[in-house]
Coordinates of C-alpha atoms in Angstrom, one line a residue:
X1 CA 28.2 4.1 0.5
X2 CA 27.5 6.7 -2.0
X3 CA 23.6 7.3 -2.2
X4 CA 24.1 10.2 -4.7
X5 CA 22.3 12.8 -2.7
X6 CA 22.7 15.3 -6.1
X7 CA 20.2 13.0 -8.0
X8 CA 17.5 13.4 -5.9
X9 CA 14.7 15.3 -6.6
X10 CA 13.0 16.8 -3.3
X11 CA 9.3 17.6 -4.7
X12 CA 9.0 13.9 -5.1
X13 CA 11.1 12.6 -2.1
X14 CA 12.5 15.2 0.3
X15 CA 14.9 13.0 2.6
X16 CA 17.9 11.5 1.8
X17 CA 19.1 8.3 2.5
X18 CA 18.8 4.4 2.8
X19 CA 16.3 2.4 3.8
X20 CA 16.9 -1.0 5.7
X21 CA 14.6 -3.7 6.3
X22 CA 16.1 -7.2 7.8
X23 CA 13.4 -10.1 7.4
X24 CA 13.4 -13.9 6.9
X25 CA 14.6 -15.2 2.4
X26 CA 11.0 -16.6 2.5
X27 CA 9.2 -13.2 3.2
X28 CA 8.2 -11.0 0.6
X29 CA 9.9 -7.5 2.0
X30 CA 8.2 -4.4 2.6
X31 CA 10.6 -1.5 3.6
X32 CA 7.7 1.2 3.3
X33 CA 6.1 -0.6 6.2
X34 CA 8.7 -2.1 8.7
X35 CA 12.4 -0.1 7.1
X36 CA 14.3 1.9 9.2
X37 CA 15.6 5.4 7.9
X38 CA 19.6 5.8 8.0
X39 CA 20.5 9.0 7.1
X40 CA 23.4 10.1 4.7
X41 CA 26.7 11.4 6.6
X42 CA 26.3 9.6 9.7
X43 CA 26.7 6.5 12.1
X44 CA 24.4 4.2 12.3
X45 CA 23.9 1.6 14.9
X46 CA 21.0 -1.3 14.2
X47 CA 20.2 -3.4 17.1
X48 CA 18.9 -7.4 15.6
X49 CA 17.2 -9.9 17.2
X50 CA 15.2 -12.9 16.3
X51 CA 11.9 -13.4 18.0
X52 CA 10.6 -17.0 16.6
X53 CA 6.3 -17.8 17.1
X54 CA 4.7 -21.2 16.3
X55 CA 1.0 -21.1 15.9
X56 CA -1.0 -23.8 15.4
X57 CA -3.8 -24.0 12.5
X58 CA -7.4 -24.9 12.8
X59 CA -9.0 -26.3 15.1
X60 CA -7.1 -24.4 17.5
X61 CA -7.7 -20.4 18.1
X62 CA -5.1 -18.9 16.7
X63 CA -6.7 -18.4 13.2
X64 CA -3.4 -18.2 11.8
X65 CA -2.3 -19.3 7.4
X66 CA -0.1 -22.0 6.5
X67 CA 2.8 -20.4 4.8
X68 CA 1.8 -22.2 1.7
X69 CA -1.2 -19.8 1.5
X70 CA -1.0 -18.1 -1.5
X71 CA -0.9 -14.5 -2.6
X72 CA 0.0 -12.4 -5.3
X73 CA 3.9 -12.4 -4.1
X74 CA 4.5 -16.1 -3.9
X75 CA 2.7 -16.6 -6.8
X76 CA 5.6 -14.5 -9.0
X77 CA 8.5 -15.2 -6.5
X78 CA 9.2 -18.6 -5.9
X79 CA 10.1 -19.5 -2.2
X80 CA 7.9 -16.2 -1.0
X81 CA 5.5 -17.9 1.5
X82 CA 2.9 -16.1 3.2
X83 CA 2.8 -13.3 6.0
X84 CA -0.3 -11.3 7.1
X85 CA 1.8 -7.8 5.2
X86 CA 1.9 -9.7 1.9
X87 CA -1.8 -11.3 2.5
X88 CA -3.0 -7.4 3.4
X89 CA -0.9 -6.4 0.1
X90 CA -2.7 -9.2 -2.3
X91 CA -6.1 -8.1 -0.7
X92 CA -5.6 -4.2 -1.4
X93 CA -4.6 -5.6 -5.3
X94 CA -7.9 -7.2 -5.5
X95 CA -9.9 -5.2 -4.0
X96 CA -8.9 -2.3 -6.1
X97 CA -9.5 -4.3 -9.5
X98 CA -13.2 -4.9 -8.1
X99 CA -13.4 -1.0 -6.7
X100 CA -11.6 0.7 -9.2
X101 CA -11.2 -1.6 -12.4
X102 CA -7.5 -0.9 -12.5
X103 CA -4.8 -2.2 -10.5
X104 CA -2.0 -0.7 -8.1
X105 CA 0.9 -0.2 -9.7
X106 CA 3.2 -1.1 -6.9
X107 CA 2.2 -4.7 -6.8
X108 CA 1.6 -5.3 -10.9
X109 CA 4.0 -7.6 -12.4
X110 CA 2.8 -7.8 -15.8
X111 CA 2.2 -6.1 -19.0
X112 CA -1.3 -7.7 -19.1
X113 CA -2.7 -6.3 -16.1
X114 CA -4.5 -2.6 -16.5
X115 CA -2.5 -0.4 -14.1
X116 CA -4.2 2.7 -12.3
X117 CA -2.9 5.8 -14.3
X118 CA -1.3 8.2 -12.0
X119 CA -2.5 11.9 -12.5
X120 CA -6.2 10.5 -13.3
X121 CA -8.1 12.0 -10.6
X122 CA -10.8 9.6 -10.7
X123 CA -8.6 6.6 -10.5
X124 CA -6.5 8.1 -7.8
X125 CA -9.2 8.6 -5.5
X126 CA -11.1 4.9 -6.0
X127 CA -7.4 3.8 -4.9
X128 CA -7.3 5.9 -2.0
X129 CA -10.9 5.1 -1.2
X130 CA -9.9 1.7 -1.6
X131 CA -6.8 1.7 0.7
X132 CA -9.4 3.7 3.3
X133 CA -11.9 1.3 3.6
X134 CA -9.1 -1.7 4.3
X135 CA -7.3 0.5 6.5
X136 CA -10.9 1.2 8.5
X137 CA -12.1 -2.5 8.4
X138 CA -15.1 -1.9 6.0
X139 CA -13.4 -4.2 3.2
X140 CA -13.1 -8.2 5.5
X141 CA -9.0 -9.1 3.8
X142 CA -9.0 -12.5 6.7
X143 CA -5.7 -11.6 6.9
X144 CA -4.2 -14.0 10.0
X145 CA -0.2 -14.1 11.2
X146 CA 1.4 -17.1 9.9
X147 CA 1.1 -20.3 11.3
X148 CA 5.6 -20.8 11.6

């Protein structure tokens, strides 16, 4: 495979190479998260393996979301159902509208929706701030593993 080393630019990404992510056709991918790096000019071997859980929903402990649980992802791509990355995801999105009064870029899929403007210091660091207090538990997202 040709990943066209020459075009890269490496103040803005200074590796090379692909990134793989294997997951279920009914979750919404998120290589930044769970990929795997394969670099350019070499073998690469990838171990897979299938590791199935079934929770059960309330009333029993598990706490866990029917797949049909919405978020921003299966909202705009039909057959996404839900996972607890997707559900973190949609609750960064809206938490940085309330924070910030602009929206992540990453996870904007229209033209109607005011995107954070890169290079705007003050935007960049509510989304930062934003990302922070999720990360630390300050912002609640009641993000459970799926129930399937």
């Amino acid at each position: 495979m040709n990943i066209q080393q020459s075009e890269y630019i490496a103040d803005i990404r200074p590796a090379a190479g692909l990134r793989i992510l294997v997951h279920d056709q009914h979750e919404m991918p998120f290589p930044e998260d769970k990929g795997i790096n394969v670099p350019p000019a070499r073998e690469t071997s990838v171990g897979v393996y299938r590791t199935e859980f079934e929770r059960l929903p309330h009333p029993y402990p598990s706490k866990c979301k029917l797949k049909e649980s919405p978020t921003i992802f299966s909202r705009r791509f039909p057959g996404i159902e839900y996972s607890k990355s997707a559900c973190l995801k949609d609750c960064l999105y809206r938490h940085t509208f309330l924070e910030c009064d602009c929206y992540n870029s990453r996870y904007t899929y229209d033209s109607e929706s005011p995107v954070c403007k890169v290079g705007v210091e003050e935007e960049e660091e509510c989304l930062l701030n934003t990302e922070t207090m999720i990360a630390e538990g300050n912002i609640s997202c009641n993000c459970g593993p799926a129930c399937t």
